[in-house]
Coordinates of C-alpha atoms and ligand atoms in Angstrom, one line a residue:
M11 CA -0.1 0.1 0.0
T12 CA 1.3 3.4 -0.9
E13 CA 1.7 5.7 2.0
S14 CA 0.6 8.8 0.2
I15 CA -2.5 10.8 -0.8
T16 CA -3.2 12.4 -4.3
I17 CA -5.1 15.7 -4.5
I18 CA -6.6 16.8 -7.8
D19 CA -7.5 20.4 -8.6
N20 CA -10.7 19.8 -10.7
R21 CA -10.6 23.3 -12.1
T22 CA -7.3 22.5 -13.9
G23 CA -7.0 18.8 -13.8
E24 CA -3.6 19.1 -12.0
S25 CA -2.8 16.6 -9.4
L26 CA -0.1 16.2 -6.7
E27 CA 0.9 13.2 -4.7
I28 CA 1.7 13.9 -1.0
P29 CA 3.5 11.5 1.2
I30 CA 1.9 10.5 4.5
A31 CA 4.6 10.7 7.2
N32 CA 4.1 10.1 11.0
G33 CA 0.2 10.1 10.5
G34 CA 0.2 13.6 8.7
V35 CA 0.6 15.1 5.4
D36 CA 2.7 18.2 4.9
A37 CA 0.6 21.4 4.2
A38 CA 3.6 22.9 2.4
D39 CA 3.0 20.4 -0.4
W40 CA -0.8 21.1 -0.5
R41 CA 0.1 24.8 -0.9
K42 CA 2.3 24.0 -4.0
L43 CA -0.8 22.8 -5.9
L44 CA -3.5 25.1 -4.3
P45 CA -1.8 28.4 -3.3
G46 CA -4.5 30.6 -1.7
I47 CA -6.9 27.9 -0.9
W48 CA -6.9 27.4 2.9
F49 CA -7.9 24.4 5.1
H50 CA -11.0 25.6 7.1
D51 CA -10.5 24.0 10.5
P52 CA -12.3 25.8 13.4
G53 CA -11.0 24.5 16.8
L54 CA -8.0 23.1 14.8
A55 CA -9.6 19.7 15.2
T56 CA -7.8 18.2 12.0
T57 CA -4.7 20.3 12.1
S58 CA -1.4 19.2 13.5
G59 CA 0.4 22.3 14.7
A60 CA 3.6 20.7 15.8
E61 CA 6.0 17.8 15.6
S62 CA 6.6 16.7 19.1
A63 CA 8.6 14.0 20.9
I64 CA 7.1 14.9 24.4
T65 CA 3.8 13.1 25.0
E66 CA 2.0 10.4 22.9
L67 CA -1.7 10.2 23.3
D68 CA -3.8 7.6 21.6
G69 CA -7.5 8.6 22.2
E70 CA -9.0 5.6 20.6
N71 CA -7.1 3.3 22.9
G72 CA -6.9 5.4 26.0
I73 CA -3.2 5.6 26.0
L74 CA -1.2 8.4 27.4
R75 CA 2.7 8.2 27.6
Y76 CA 5.3 10.8 28.6
R77 CA 8.4 10.4 26.5
G78 CA 7.3 6.8 26.0
Y79 CA 6.6 5.9 29.7
P80 CA 3.0 4.9 30.4
I81 CA 1.2 7.3 32.6
E82 CA 0.0 4.4 34.8
Q83 CA 3.7 3.5 35.7
L84 CA 4.7 7.2 36.3
A85 CA 1.6 7.7 38.6
E86 CA 2.5 4.6 40.5
K87 CA 6.4 4.9 40.8
S88 CA 7.6 8.4 40.0
T89 CA 7.4 11.9 41.5
F90 CA 6.2 15.1 40.0
L91 CA 9.7 16.6 39.9
E92 CA 11.2 13.5 38.3
V93 CA 8.3 13.7 35.6
S94 CA 9.1 17.4 35.1
Y95 CA 12.7 16.5 34.4
L96 CA 11.7 13.7 32.0
L97 CA 9.4 16.0 30.1
L98 CA 11.9 18.7 29.8
N99 CA 15.0 16.6 29.1
G100 CA 13.6 13.5 27.4
E101 CA 15.0 10.9 29.8
L102 CA 14.6 10.0 33.5
P103 CA 17.3 11.5 35.6
N104 CA 20.2 9.4 37.2
Q105 CA 20.6 9.7 41.0
Q106 CA 23.2 12.6 40.6
Q107 CA 21.0 14.5 38.0
S108 CA 18.0 14.0 40.2
D109 CA 19.6 15.3 43.4
E110 CA 20.9 18.3 41.4
W111 CA 17.5 18.9 39.7
V112 CA 15.5 18.7 43.0
N113 CA 18.0 20.9 44.8
E114 CA 17.7 23.6 42.1
I115 CA 14.0 23.6 42.2
T116 CA 14.0 23.7 46.0
H117 CA 16.2 26.7 46.0
H118 CA 14.2 28.8 43.6
T119 CA 10.9 28.7 45.5
Y120 CA 11.0 32.3 47.0
L121 CA 9.4 35.2 45.3
H122 CA 11.3 38.6 45.3
D123 CA 9.9 40.2 48.5
K124 CA 8.7 43.4 46.8
F125 CA 6.7 41.2 44.4
R126 CA 5.2 39.3 47.3
R127 CA 4.3 42.3 49.3
K128 CA 3.1 44.8 46.6
M129 CA 1.6 42.6 43.8
Y130 CA -0.9 40.7 45.9
D131 CA -2.0 43.8 47.9
S132 CA -3.0 45.5 44.8
Y133 CA -5.9 43.0 44.1
H134 CA -9.4 43.0 45.7
Y135 CA -9.9 40.7 48.6
D136 CA -12.1 38.3 46.6
A137 CA -10.1 38.1 43.5
H138 CA -10.2 34.8 41.9
P139 CA -6.8 33.2 42.4
M140 CA -6.5 32.1 38.8
G141 CA -6.9 35.8 37.8
L142 CA -4.0 36.4 40.2
L143 CA -1.9 33.6 38.8
C144 CA -2.3 34.7 35.3
S145 CA -1.1 38.2 36.0
N146 CA 1.6 37.3 38.5
V147 CA 3.2 34.7 36.2
A148 CA 3.5 37.5 33.5
G149 CA 4.6 39.8 36.3
L150 CA 7.7 37.8 37.0
S151 CA 9.1 38.7 33.6
T152 CA 9.7 42.2 34.8
F153 CA 11.8 40.6 37.6
Y154 CA 13.7 38.5 35.4
P155 CA 14.8 40.5 32.3
D156 CA 17.5 37.9 31.5
S157 CA 14.6 35.6 30.4
K158 CA 14.4 37.6 27.2
D159 CA 17.4 35.6 26.0
I160 CA 15.6 32.7 24.5
D161 CA 18.2 31.6 22.2
D162 CA 20.4 30.3 24.9
P163 CA 19.1 26.8 26.0
A164 CA 20.9 26.9 29.3
N165 CA 19.1 30.2 30.1
R166 CA 15.8 28.7 29.0
M167 CA 16.3 25.8 31.4
K168 CA 17.1 28.4 34.3
Q169 CA 13.7 30.1 33.6
A170 CA 12.1 26.7 33.6
V171 CA 13.5 25.9 37.0
R172 CA 12.3 29.2 38.3
L173 CA 8.8 28.8 37.0
I174 CA 8.3 25.2 38.2
A175 CA 9.8 26.3 41.6
K176 CA 7.7 29.4 42.1
M177 CA 4.3 28.0 41.0
P178 CA 3.4 26.7 44.4
T179 CA 4.5 29.8 46.1
L180 CA 2.6 32.1 43.6
A181 CA -0.6 29.8 44.0
T182 CA -0.7 29.7 47.8
S183 CA 0.1 33.4 48.0
A184 CA -3.0 33.9 45.8
Y185 CA -5.1 31.8 48.1
R186 CA -3.8 33.3 51.3
H187 CA -4.5 36.8 50.0
S188 CA -8.0 35.8 49.1
V189 CA -8.8 34.6 52.6
G190 CA -6.8 37.3 54.4
Q191 CA -4.1 35.0 55.8
P192 CA -0.5 35.7 56.2
F193 CA 1.8 34.1 53.6
V194 CA 3.8 31.2 54.5
F195 CA 7.4 31.0 53.2
P196 CA 8.6 28.0 51.5
D197 CA 10.5 25.4 53.6
N198 CA 13.6 24.0 51.8
T199 CA 13.6 20.9 53.9
L200 CA 10.4 19.6 52.4
D201 CA 9.6 18.0 49.1
Y202 CA 7.7 19.9 46.4
A203 CA 4.2 18.5 47.3
S204 CA 4.6 18.7 51.1
N205 CA 5.9 22.2 50.7
F206 CA 2.9 23.2 48.7
L207 CA 0.4 21.7 51.1
R208 CA 2.1 23.5 54.1
M209 CA 2.1 26.9 52.3
M210 CA -1.4 26.4 51.7
F211 CA -2.9 25.2 55.0
E212 CA -0.4 26.1 57.8
L213 CA -2.1 28.3 60.3
G214 CA -1.0 29.0 63.8
N215 CA 0.4 25.4 64.5
P216 CA 3.0 23.5 62.6
Y217 CA 1.2 21.7 59.6
E218 CA 1.9 17.9 59.6
V219 CA 1.7 16.6 56.1
D220 CA -0.5 13.5 55.8
P221 CA 1.4 10.9 53.7
A222 CA -1.7 10.0 51.9
F223 CA -2.3 13.8 51.0
Q224 CA 1.4 13.9 49.9
R225 CA 1.1 10.9 47.6
A226 CA -2.3 12.0 46.3
M227 CA -0.8 15.5 45.4
E228 CA 2.2 13.9 43.6
V229 CA -0.2 11.6 41.6
L230 CA -2.5 14.4 40.7
L231 CA 0.3 16.7 39.6
I232 CA 2.0 13.8 37.5
L233 CA -1.6 13.3 35.8
H234 CA -1.8 16.9 34.8
A235 CA 1.9 17.5 33.8
D236 CA 1.3 17.2 30.0
H237 CA -1.3 16.4 27.5
E238 CA 0.3 17.3 24.2
Q239 CA -1.4 20.0 22.1
N240 CA -4.3 21.0 24.1
C241 CA -5.7 24.5 24.2
S242 CA -3.4 25.9 26.8
T243 CA -0.2 24.2 25.5
T244 CA -1.1 25.3 22.0
T245 CA -1.4 28.9 23.4
A246 CA 2.0 28.6 25.1
R247 CA 3.5 27.5 21.6
V248 CA 1.6 30.2 19.7
V249 CA 2.5 33.1 22.1
G250 CA 6.2 31.7 22.4
S251 CA 6.5 31.5 18.5
S252 CA 6.6 35.3 18.6
H253 CA 9.7 35.0 20.7
T254 CA 8.2 36.6 23.8
D255 CA 9.9 35.6 27.2
P256 CA 8.7 32.5 28.9
Y257 CA 6.8 34.1 31.7
T258 CA 4.7 35.9 29.3
A259 CA 4.0 32.8 27.3
M260 CA 3.3 30.8 30.4
S261 CA 0.8 33.4 31.5
A262 CA -0.9 33.2 28.3
A263 CA -1.2 29.3 28.8
C264 CA -2.7 30.0 32.4
A265 CA -5.3 32.3 30.8
A266 CA -6.3 29.5 28.3
L267 CA -6.5 27.0 31.1
Y268 CA -8.8 29.2 33.2
G269 CA -11.9 28.5 31.0
P270 CA -14.6 26.0 32.0
R271 CA -14.1 24.0 28.9
H272 CA -10.5 23.3 29.8
G273 CA -8.9 23.7 33.3
G274 CA -11.8 25.4 34.8
A275 CA -14.0 22.1 34.3
N276 CA -13.0 20.6 37.7
E277 CA -14.5 23.7 39.5
A278 CA -17.5 23.5 37.3
V279 CA -18.0 19.8 38.0
L280 CA -18.5 20.5 41.8
N281 CA -20.7 23.3 41.1
M282 CA -22.8 21.0 38.9
L283 CA -22.9 18.3 41.5
D284 CA -24.0 20.9 44.1
S285 CA -26.9 22.1 41.8
I286 CA -28.0 18.6 41.2
G287 CA -28.1 18.3 45.0
S288 CA -29.5 14.8 45.5
Y289 CA -29.5 11.2 44.0
E290 CA -33.2 11.7 42.8
N291 CA -32.3 14.7 40.7
V292 CA -29.7 12.8 38.6
E293 CA -32.1 11.3 36.0
P294 CA -33.9 14.8 35.4
F295 CA -30.3 16.5 35.2
I296 CA -29.3 13.8 32.5
E297 CA -32.4 14.5 30.6
G298 CA -31.6 18.2 30.7
V299 CA -28.2 17.5 29.2
K300 CA -29.8 15.4 26.4
A301 CA -32.2 18.3 25.7
G302 CA -29.2 20.6 25.3
N303 CA -30.1 22.7 28.4
E304 CA -27.1 21.5 30.4
R305 CA -23.6 20.2 29.9
L306 CA -22.3 17.3 31.8
M307 CA -19.0 18.8 33.1
G308 CA -16.2 16.5 33.6
F309 CA -17.4 14.3 30.6
G310 CA -16.2 14.3 27.0
H311 CA -12.8 14.9 25.4
R312 CA -11.7 16.1 22.0
V313 CA -9.2 13.2 21.8
Y314 CA -10.2 10.3 24.2
K315 CA -13.1 8.5 22.6
N316 CA -12.9 5.4 24.7
Y317 CA -11.8 6.5 28.2
D318 CA -9.5 8.8 29.9
P319 CA -6.6 6.8 31.5
R320 CA -6.1 9.6 34.0
A321 CA -9.7 9.5 35.1
R322 CA -9.2 5.8 36.1
I323 CA -6.0 6.6 38.0
I324 CA -7.7 9.5 39.8
K325 CA -10.8 7.4 40.8
E326 CA -8.3 5.0 42.6
A327 CA -6.4 7.9 44.3
A328 CA -9.7 9.3 45.5
H329 CA -10.1 6.1 47.7
D330 CA -6.8 6.7 49.4
V331 CA -7.7 10.3 50.3
F332 CA -11.3 9.4 51.2
A333 CA -9.8 6.7 53.6
V334 CA -8.2 9.7 55.6
T335 CA -11.0 12.3 55.2
G336 CA -14.1 10.3 55.1
T337 CA -16.1 10.3 51.8
N338 CA -17.3 13.4 50.1
P339 CA -21.1 13.6 50.1
L340 CA -21.0 14.6 46.5
L341 CA -19.3 11.3 45.6
D342 CA -22.7 9.4 45.6
I343 CA -24.2 11.8 43.1
A344 CA -21.0 11.7 41.0
L345 CA -21.1 7.9 40.9
K346 CA -24.8 7.8 40.0
L347 CA -24.2 10.4 37.3
E348 CA -21.3 8.4 35.7
E349 CA -23.5 5.3 35.8
A350 CA -26.5 7.0 34.2
A351 CA -24.4 8.5 31.6
L352 CA -22.3 5.5 30.6
S353 CA -25.5 3.4 30.1
D354 CA -27.4 6.2 28.0
E355 CA -27.4 6.1 24.3
Y356 CA -26.8 9.9 24.0
F357 CA -23.5 9.6 25.7
I358 CA -22.6 6.2 24.2
S359 CA -23.1 7.3 20.7
R360 CA -21.0 10.5 21.2
K361 CA -18.3 8.5 22.9
L362 CA -18.5 10.7 26.1
Y363 CA -16.7 9.3 29.1
P364 CA -15.5 10.8 32.3
N365 CA -12.3 12.9 31.9
V366 CA -9.6 13.8 34.3
D367 CA -11.8 16.5 35.9
F368 CA -14.7 14.5 36.9
Y369 CA -13.1 13.1 40.1
S370 CA -10.3 15.4 40.7
G371 CA -12.5 18.2 42.2
L372 CA -13.9 15.7 44.7
I373 CA -10.4 14.8 45.9
Y374 CA -9.3 18.4 46.1
E375 CA -12.3 19.4 48.0
S376 CA -11.9 16.6 50.5
M377 CA -8.4 17.7 51.0
G378 CA -9.6 21.2 52.1
F379 CA -8.9 23.1 48.8
P380 CA -11.6 25.7 48.0
R381 CA -13.1 25.3 44.6
N382 CA -11.5 28.4 43.2
M383 CA -8.0 26.8 43.7
F384 CA -8.8 23.8 41.6
T385 CA -7.7 25.3 38.2
V386 CA -4.7 26.7 40.0
L387 CA -3.7 23.1 41.0
F388 CA -4.0 22.2 37.4
A389 CA -1.8 25.0 36.4
I390 CA 0.9 23.9 38.8
G391 CA 0.8 20.4 37.4
R392 CA 0.8 21.6 33.8
M393 CA 3.7 24.1 34.0
P394 CA 6.4 21.5 33.0
G395 CA 4.4 20.4 30.1
W396 CA 3.9 23.9 28.9
L397 CA 7.6 24.6 29.3
S398 CA 8.7 21.5 27.5
H399 CA 6.6 22.4 24.5
W400 CA 7.9 25.9 24.5
N401 CA 11.5 24.7 24.7
E402 CA 10.9 22.0 22.0
M403 CA 9.4 24.7 19.7
L404 CA 12.3 27.1 20.1
D405 CA 14.8 24.1 19.4
Q406 CA 12.9 23.4 16.3
D407 CA 13.3 27.0 15.2
S408 CA 9.5 27.1 14.3
R409 CA 8.0 29.8 12.3
I410 CA 5.7 32.3 14.0
A411 CA 2.1 31.0 14.5
R412 CA 0.0 33.1 11.9
P413 CA -3.1 31.1 10.5
R414 CA -5.2 32.3 7.6
Q415 CA -8.9 33.0 7.6
L416 CA -11.8 32.8 5.2
Y417 CA -13.2 36.2 4.9
I418 CA -17.0 36.3 4.9
G419 CA -17.5 40.0 5.5
E420 CA -18.7 42.9 3.2
P421 CA -17.0 43.6 -0.1
E422 CA -15.4 47.0 -0.5
R423 CA -17.8 50.0 0.0
D424 CA -17.6 53.6 0.5
Y425 CA -17.5 55.4 3.9
I426 CA -21.0 56.7 4.8
A427 CA -21.0 60.3 6.5
M428 CA -22.6 60.3 9.9
G429 CA -25.8 62.2 8.7
D430 CA -26.5 59.6 6.0
R431 CA -26.5 56.5 8.2
Ligands
CMC19 N1 -22.1 17.0 28.0 C1 -23.0 16.9 27.1 N2 -22.8 16.8 25.7 C2 -21.6 16.8 25.3 C3 -20.5 17.1 26.3 C4 -20.9 17.1 27.6 N3 -19.8 17.2 28.5 N4 -19.3 17.0 25.6 C5 -19.7 17.0 24.3 N5 -21.0 16.8 24.2 C6 -21.7 16.6 22.9 C7 -21.9 17.8 22.1 O1 -23.1 18.5 22.4 C8 -21.9 17.2 20.7 O2 -23.1 16.7 20.4 P1 -23.8 17.0 19.0 O3 -23.0 16.1 18.1 O4 -25.2 16.3 19.1 O5 -23.9 18.4 18.7 C9 -20.8 16.0 20.7 O6 -21.0 15.7 22.1 C10 -19.5 16.4 20.3 O7 -19.0 17.5 21.2 P2 -18.2 18.7 20.9 O8 -18.5 19.9 21.6 O9 -17.9 18.7 19.3 O10 -16.7 18.1 21.4 P3 -15.4 19.0 21.5 O11 -14.3 18.0 21.1 O12 -15.5 20.2 20.7 O13 -15.3 19.4 23.0 C11 -15.1 19.3 25.3 C12 -14.7 18.7 24.0 C13 -14.1 18.7 26.4 C14 -14.8 20.8 25.2 C15 -16.4 19.0 25.6 O14 -16.6 17.6 25.8 C16 -16.9 19.7 26.9 O15 -17.3 20.8 27.0 N6 -16.9 18.8 28.0 C17 -17.3 19.4 29.3 C18 -16.1 20.3 29.8 C19 -15.0 19.4 30.5 O16 -15.2 18.4 31.3 N7 -13.7 19.8 30.0 C20 -12.6 19.2 30.6 C21 -11.8 18.4 29.5 S1 -10.5 17.5 30.1 C22 -9.4 18.5 30.8 C23 -8.7 19.2 29.9 O17 -7.8 18.6 29.2 O18 -8.8 20.4 29.8

């Protein structure tokens, strides 16, 4: 079988054979035959925007691998910082590399003191922490002007370390500002997840990190660490393609993540479960979804059409957390909702399954995180993924992102004076 397609321009009879490589065809070949005829692909659902060696996602078979390693194995055996190293460098670190990497991250967790004192104070007390995060990630670029040197791979890695290291500090500072609590400074003796939990929850007495919470946090961060060309990662690549500094590009990625169709879905799931309120209301809610009046948040995915492997792992992690905290009362509604949806023709025919967000919010809430922090947690986890794609794109010396459009507006017309309108 020939691994190619042939396109024919029926206006001229000219044809062109284009090879299929790595599951795609090169648009540059298409342009040779049909200059000025654009693919119309809203949502970029059929367009590959990158060649990437970072994450392999097979939606039909529910497979997710980082640099070739199955997500199930990484969630069971690895740590978030090790996965971050893997995503950025392509290989798991040996002992010495691991020690150096963890040490580097641990010693870049502090924010410039002026930044900490002034930036947060300038926001209203009830500002959504995701809004603060987007702005403050961008704000860091003004403290690190050296980050503009994006041509130097070593300098890029230095900024990546800073960003991964500071995300928990930025996130918890946003939270503590929103509840009027004093900031807790990073503790360099703790691991990444424990340090984050402590900065989040310590008040008055020393915070003892529960090992079940620590491990659940690691697993959740690993599961969120990358997901190839999703909305926020594509945003990071598009903004980075203009050669802006990484803080500005990562802030744009945070902004893309904020929306309820993407990283904001975990918050929306819990609000949905609240509004359903009880077991008996599940069926009427499902009917409302089918009638198009509601959307079942935490269900459906552009790529997964079988199941989301992350959802499976999260469901297991939930049990470990609930063993400590007791079950979340909304869990019963979620389980009933899942059962009803998975046996309903509407959801079966559209291949709609629970995604990563369906259960993550229940775990976060049981651990004590307020709902407006859920997307922030997602952003902490996704930072190494965004950075790896940004770094890969710059290594590839890619062109600036600049799609075309199909113009459907008015043809040329003369300006009409105000009195004649
Ligand atoms: N509830 C009800 N119907 C749905 C849902 C849903 N959650 N998701 C998709 N559909 C229907 C949709 O109405 C459409 O039906 P029809 O063919 O009759 O018009 C069909 O399924 C195809 O949906 P689509 O909107 O074309 O799918 P998409 O690939 O554009 O959107 C999605 C993917 C994730 C935005 C969407 O499934 C959704 O809004 N889900 C709820 C939000 C959510 O959970 N997002 C988190 C995604 S996972 C975390 C992440 O990576 O960000």
